[in-house]
PDB file of C-alpha atoms in Angstrom:
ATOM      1  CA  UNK A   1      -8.686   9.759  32.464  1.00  0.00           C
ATOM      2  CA  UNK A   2      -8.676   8.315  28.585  1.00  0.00           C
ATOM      3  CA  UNK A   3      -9.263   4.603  29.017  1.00  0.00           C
ATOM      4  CA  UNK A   4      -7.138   2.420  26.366  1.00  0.00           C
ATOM      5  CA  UNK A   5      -8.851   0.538  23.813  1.00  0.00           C
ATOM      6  CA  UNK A   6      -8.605  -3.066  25.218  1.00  0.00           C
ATOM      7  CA  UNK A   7      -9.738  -1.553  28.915  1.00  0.00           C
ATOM      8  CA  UNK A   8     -13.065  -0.100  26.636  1.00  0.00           C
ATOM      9  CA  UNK A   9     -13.310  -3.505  24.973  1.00  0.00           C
ATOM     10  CA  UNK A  10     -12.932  -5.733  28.370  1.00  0.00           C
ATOM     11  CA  UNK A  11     -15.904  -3.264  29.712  1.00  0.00           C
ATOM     12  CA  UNK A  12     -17.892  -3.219  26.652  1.00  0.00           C
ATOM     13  CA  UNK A  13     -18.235  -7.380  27.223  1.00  0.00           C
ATOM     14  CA  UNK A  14     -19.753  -7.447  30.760  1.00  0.00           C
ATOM     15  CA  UNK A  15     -23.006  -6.850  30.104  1.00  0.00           C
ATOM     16  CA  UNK A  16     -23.860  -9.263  27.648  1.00  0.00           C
ATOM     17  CA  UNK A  17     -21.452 -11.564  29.701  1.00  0.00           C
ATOM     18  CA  UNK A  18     -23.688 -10.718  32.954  1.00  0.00           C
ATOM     19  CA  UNK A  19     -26.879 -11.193  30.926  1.00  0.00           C
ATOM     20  CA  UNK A  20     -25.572 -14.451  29.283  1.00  0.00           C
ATOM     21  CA  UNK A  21     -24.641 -15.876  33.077  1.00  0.00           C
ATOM     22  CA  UNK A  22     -28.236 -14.658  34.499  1.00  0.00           C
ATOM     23  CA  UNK A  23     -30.299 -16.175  31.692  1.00  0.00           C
ATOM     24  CA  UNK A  24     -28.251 -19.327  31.677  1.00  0.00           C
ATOM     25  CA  UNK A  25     -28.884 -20.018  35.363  1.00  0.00           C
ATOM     26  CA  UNK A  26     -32.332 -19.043  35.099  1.00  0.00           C
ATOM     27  CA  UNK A  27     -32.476 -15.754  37.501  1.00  0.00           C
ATOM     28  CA  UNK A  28     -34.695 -12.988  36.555  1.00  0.00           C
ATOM     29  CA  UNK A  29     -33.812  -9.618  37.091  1.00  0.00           C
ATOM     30  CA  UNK A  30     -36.523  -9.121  40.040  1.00  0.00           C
ATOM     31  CA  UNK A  31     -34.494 -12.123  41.754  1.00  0.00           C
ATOM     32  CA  UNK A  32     -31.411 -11.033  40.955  1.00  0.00           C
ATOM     33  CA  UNK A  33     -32.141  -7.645  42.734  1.00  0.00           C
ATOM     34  CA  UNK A  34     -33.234  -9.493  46.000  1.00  0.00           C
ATOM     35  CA  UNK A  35     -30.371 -11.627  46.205  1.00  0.00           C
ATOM     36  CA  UNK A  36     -28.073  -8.947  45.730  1.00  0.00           C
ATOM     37  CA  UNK A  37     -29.826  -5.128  47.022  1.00  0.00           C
ATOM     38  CA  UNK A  38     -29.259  -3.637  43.952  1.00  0.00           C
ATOM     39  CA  UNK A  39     -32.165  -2.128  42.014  1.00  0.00           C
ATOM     40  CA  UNK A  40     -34.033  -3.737  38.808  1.00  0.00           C
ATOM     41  CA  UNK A  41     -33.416  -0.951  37.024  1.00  0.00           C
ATOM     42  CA  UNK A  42     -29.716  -0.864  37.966  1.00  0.00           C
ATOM     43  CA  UNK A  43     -29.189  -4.283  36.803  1.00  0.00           C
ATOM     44  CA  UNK A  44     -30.941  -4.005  32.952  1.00  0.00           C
ATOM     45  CA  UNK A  45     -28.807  -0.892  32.579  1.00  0.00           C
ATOM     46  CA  UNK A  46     -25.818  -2.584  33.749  1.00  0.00           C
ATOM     47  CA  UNK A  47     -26.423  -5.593  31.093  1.00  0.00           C
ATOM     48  CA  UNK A  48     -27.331  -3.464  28.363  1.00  0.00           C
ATOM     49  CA  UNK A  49     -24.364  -1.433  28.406  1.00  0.00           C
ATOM     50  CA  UNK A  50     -26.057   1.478  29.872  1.00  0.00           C
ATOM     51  CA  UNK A  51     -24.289   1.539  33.506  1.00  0.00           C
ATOM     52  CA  UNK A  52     -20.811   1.284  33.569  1.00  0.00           C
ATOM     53  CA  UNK A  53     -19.539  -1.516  35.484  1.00  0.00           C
ATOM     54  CA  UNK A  54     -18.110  -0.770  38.697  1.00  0.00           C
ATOM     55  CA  UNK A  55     -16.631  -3.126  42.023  1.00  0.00           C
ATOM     56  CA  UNK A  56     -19.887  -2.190  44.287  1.00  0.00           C
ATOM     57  CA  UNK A  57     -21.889  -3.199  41.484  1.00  0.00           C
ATOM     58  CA  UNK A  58     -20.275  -6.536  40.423  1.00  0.00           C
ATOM     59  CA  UNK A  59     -18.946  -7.702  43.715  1.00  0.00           C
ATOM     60  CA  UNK A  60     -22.720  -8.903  44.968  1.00  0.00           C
ATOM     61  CA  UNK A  61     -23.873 -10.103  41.399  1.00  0.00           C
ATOM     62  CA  UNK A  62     -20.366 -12.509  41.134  1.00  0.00           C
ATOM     63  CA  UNK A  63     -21.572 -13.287  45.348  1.00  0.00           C
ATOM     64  CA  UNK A  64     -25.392 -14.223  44.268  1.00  0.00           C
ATOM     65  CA  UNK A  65     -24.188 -16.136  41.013  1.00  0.00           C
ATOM     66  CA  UNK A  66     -21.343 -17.408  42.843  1.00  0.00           C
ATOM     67  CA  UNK A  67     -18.341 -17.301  40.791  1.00  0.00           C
ATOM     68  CA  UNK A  68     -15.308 -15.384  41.214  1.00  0.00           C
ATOM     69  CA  UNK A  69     -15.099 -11.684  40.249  1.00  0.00           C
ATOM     70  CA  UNK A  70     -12.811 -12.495  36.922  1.00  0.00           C
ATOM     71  CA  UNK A  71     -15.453 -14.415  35.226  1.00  0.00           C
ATOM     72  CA  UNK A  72     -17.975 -11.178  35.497  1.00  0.00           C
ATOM     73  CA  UNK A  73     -15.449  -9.148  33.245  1.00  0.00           C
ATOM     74  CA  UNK A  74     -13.235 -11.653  31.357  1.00  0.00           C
ATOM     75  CA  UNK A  75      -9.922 -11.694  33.126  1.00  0.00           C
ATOM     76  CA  UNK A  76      -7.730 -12.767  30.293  1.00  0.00           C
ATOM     77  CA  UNK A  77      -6.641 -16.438  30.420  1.00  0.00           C
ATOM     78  CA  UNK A  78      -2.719 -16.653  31.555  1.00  0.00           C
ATOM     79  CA  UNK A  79      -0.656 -17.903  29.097  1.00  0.00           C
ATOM     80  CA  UNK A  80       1.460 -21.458  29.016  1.00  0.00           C
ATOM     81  CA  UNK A  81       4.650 -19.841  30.796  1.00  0.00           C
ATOM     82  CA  UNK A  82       6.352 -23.110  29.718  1.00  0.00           C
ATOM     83  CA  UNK A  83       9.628 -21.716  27.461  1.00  0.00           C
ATOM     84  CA  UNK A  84      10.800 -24.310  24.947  1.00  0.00           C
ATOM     85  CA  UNK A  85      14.284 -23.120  23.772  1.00  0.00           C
ATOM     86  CA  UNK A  86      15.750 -23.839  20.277  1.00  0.00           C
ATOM     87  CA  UNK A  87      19.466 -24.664  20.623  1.00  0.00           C
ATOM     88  CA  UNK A  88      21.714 -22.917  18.502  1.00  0.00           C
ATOM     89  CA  UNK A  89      25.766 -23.322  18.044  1.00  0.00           C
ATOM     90  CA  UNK A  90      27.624 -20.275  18.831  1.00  0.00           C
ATOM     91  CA  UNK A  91      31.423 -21.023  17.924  1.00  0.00           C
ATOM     92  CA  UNK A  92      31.419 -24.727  18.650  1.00  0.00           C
ATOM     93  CA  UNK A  93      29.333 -23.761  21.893  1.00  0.00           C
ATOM     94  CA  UNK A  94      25.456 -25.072  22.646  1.00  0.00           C
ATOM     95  CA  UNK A  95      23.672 -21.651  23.515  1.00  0.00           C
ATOM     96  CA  UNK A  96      19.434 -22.305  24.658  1.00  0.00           C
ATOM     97  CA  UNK A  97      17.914 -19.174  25.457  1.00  0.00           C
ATOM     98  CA  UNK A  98      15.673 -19.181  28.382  1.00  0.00           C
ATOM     99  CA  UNK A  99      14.483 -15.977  28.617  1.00  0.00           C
ATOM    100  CA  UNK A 100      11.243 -14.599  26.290  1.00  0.00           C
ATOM    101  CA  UNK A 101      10.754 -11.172  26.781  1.00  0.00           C
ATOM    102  CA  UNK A 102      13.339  -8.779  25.512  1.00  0.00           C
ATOM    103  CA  UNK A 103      15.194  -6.849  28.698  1.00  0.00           C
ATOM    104  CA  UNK A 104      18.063  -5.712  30.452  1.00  0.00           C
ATOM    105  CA  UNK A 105      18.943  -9.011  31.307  1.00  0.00           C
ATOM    106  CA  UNK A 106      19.069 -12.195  29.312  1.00  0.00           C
ATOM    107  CA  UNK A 107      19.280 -15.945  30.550  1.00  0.00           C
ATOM    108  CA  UNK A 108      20.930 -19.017  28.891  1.00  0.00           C
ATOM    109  CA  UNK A 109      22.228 -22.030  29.289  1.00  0.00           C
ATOM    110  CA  UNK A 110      25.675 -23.059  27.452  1.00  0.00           C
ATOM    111  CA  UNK A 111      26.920 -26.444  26.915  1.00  0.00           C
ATOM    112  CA  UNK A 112      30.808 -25.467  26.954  1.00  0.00           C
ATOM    113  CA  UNK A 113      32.557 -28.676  25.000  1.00  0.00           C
ATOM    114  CA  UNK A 114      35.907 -30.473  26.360  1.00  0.00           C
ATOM    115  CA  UNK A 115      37.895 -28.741  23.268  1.00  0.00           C
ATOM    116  CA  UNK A 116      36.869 -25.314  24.556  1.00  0.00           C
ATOM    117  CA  UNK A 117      40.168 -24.935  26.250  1.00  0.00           C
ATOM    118  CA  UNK A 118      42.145 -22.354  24.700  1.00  0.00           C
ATOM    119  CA  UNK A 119      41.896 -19.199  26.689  1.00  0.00           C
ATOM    120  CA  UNK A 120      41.305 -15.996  24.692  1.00  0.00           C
ATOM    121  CA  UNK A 121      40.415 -12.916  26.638  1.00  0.00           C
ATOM    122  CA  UNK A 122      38.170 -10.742  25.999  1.00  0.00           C
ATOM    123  CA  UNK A 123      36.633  -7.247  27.458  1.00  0.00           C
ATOM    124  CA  UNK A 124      33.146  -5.684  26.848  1.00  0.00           C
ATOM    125  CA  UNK A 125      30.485  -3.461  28.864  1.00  0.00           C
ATOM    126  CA  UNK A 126      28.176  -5.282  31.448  1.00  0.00           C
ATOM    127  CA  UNK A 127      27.629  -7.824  34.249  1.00  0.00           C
ATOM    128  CA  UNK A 128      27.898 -10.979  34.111  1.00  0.00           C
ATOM    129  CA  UNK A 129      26.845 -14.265  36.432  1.00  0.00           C
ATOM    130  CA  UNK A 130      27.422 -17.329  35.809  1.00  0.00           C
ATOM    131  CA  UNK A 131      26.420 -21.126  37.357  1.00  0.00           C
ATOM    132  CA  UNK A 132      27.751 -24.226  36.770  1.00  0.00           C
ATOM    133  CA  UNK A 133      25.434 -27.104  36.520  1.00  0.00           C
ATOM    134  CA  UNK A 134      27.384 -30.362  35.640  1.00  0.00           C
ATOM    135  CA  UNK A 135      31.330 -30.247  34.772  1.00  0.00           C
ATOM    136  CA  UNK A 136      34.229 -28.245  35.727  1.00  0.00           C
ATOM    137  CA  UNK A 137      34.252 -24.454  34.739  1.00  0.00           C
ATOM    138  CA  UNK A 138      37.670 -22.388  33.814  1.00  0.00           C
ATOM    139  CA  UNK A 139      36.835 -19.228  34.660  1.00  0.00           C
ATOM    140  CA  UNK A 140      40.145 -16.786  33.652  1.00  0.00           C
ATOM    141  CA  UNK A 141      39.405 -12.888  35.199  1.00  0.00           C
ATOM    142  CA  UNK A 142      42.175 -10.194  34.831  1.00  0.00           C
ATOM    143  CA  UNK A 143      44.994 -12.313  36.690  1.00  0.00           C
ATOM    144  CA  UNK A 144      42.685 -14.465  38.834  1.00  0.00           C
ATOM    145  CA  UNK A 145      42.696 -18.285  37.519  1.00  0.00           C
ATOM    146  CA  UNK A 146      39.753 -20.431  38.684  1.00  0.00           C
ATOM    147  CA  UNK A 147      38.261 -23.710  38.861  1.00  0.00           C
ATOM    148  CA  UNK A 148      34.244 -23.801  39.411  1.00  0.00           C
ATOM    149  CA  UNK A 149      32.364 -27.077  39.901  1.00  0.00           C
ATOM    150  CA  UNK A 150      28.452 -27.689  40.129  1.00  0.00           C
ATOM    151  CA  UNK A 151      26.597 -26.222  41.957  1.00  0.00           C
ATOM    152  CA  UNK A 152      29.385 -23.253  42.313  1.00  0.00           C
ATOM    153  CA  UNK A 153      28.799 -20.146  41.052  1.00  0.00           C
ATOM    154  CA  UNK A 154      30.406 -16.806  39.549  1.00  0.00           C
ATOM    155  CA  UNK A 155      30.112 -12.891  39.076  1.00  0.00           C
ATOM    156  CA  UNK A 156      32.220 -10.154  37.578  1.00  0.00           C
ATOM    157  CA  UNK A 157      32.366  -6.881  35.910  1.00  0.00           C
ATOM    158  CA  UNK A 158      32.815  -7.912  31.928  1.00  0.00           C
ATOM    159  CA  UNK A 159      35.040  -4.605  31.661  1.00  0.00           C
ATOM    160  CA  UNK A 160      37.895  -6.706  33.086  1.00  0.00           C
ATOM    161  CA  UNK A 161      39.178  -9.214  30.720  1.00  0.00           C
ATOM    162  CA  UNK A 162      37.725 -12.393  31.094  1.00  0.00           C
ATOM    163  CA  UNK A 163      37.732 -16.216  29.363  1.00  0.00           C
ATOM    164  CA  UNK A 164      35.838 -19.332  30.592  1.00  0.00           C
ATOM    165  CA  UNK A 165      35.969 -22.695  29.192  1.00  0.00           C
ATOM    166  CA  UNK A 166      36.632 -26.037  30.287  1.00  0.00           C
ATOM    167  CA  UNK A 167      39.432 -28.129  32.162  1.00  0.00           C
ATOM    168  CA  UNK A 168      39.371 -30.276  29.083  1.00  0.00           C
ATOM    169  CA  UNK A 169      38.323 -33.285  31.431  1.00  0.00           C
ATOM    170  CA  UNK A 170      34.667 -32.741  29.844  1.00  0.00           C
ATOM    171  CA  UNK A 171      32.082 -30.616  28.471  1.00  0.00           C
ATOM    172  CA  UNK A 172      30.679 -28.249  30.933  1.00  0.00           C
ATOM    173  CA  UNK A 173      27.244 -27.230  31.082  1.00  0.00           C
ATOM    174  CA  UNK A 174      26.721 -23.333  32.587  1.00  0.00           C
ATOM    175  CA  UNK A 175      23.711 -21.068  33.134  1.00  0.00           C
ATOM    176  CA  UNK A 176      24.580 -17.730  32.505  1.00  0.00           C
ATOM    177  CA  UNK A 177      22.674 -14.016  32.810  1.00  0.00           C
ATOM    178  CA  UNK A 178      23.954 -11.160  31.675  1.00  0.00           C
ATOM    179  CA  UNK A 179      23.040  -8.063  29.096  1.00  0.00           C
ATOM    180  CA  UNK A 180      22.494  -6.979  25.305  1.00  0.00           C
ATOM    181  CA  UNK A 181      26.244  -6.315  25.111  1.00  0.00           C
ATOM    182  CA  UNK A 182      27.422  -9.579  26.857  1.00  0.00           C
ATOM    183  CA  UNK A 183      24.598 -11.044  24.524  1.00  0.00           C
ATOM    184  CA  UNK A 184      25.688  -9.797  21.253  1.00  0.00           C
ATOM    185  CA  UNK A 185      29.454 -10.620  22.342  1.00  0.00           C
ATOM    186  CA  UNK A 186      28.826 -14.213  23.803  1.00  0.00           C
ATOM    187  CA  UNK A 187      26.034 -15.880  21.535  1.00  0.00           C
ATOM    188  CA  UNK A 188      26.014 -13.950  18.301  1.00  0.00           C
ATOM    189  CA  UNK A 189      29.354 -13.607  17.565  1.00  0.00           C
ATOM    190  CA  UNK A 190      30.658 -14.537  14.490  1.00  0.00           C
ATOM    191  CA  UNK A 191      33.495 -16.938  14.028  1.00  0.00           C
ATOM    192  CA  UNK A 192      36.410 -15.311  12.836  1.00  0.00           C
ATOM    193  CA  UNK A 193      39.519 -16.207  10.868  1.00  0.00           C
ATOM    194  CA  UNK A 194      41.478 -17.075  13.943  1.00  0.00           C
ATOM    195  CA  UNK A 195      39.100 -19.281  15.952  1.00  0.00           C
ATOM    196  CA  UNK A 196      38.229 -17.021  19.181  1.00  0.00           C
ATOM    197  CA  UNK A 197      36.240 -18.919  21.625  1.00  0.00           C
ATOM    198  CA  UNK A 198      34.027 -16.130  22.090  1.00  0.00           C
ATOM    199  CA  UNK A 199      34.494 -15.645  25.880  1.00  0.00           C
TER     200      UNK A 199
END
């Protein structure tokens, strides 16, 4: 089986990283064999690059050294999964994206302003969910006409025309998932000459 590129690389570096970790503690290789049952001869292969790392081999060295397993062959460090979203203004509407990666499904949070009270319905392909945080949702659907509060939440086919807003009371703050398409409609869209709320 071809191995990629950064697998080659991560095995390449545990050698020298097993040499590095003997040396540094002060082990020779004859002790190293003791503590562990694995040949002399095994070992300086294995740290030059010679034997290819395997479990059987690197489970009793990371035991005699102990440290865990990832330190023997460089686990790569997990990134800060913190996400620090840049508002935007989407048609008088606060949109923070809370979702990195691109996907089938996209996460944000809207901050829906008292004036956004004009309903103006729209259709498009997708799923959508909604939650309401803090305010009072309008949510319009086909001929359904609904109130949501906090802590409330919402779901629906986007295929069926569909408006939310506010009460006008106050500005409503929403999380919301839903797809590219409800994406592109719902926090890209473009102003237009007759102002369309975008939902």
């Amino acid at each position: 089986m071809k191995q990629s590129p950064a697998i080659s690389q991560v095995l390449a570096e545990v050698g020298p990283r097993l040499r590095r970790l003997r040396t540094q503690r002060g082990v020779s290789l004859t002790a190293l064999a003791e503590a562990t049952g694995i040949s002399k001869s095994t070992l300086s292969r294995l740290e030059s690059g010679q034997r290819r790392p395997s479990l059987e081999l690197l489970l009793p060295i990371a035991q005699a050294h102990q440290v865990p397993l990832d330190e023997l062959v460089g686990a790569p460090e997990v990134g800060d999964p913190r996400i620090r979203p840049s508002p935007r203004s989407v048609n008088g509407n606060t949109v923070l994206p809370l979702t990195r990666q691109p996907g089938p499904l996209q996460a944000f949070k809207m901050v829906l302003p008292a004036t956004r009270q004009t309903p103006d319905l729209c259709t498009h392909e997708g799923y959508e969910w909604l939650y309401v945080l803090s305010g009072t949702l309008r949510l319009l659907l086909a001929d359904h006409d609904l109130t949501l509060g906090p802590g409330e939440a919402g779901e629906f086919d986007t295929r069926l025309p569909h408006w939310f807003g506010t009460t006008g009371e106050g500005p409503v703050e929403v999380l919301s998932l839903f797809g590219r398409q409800g994406e592109r409609m719902h926090v890209r869209a473009r102003p237009r000459e007759r102002s369309r709320p975008g939902r």
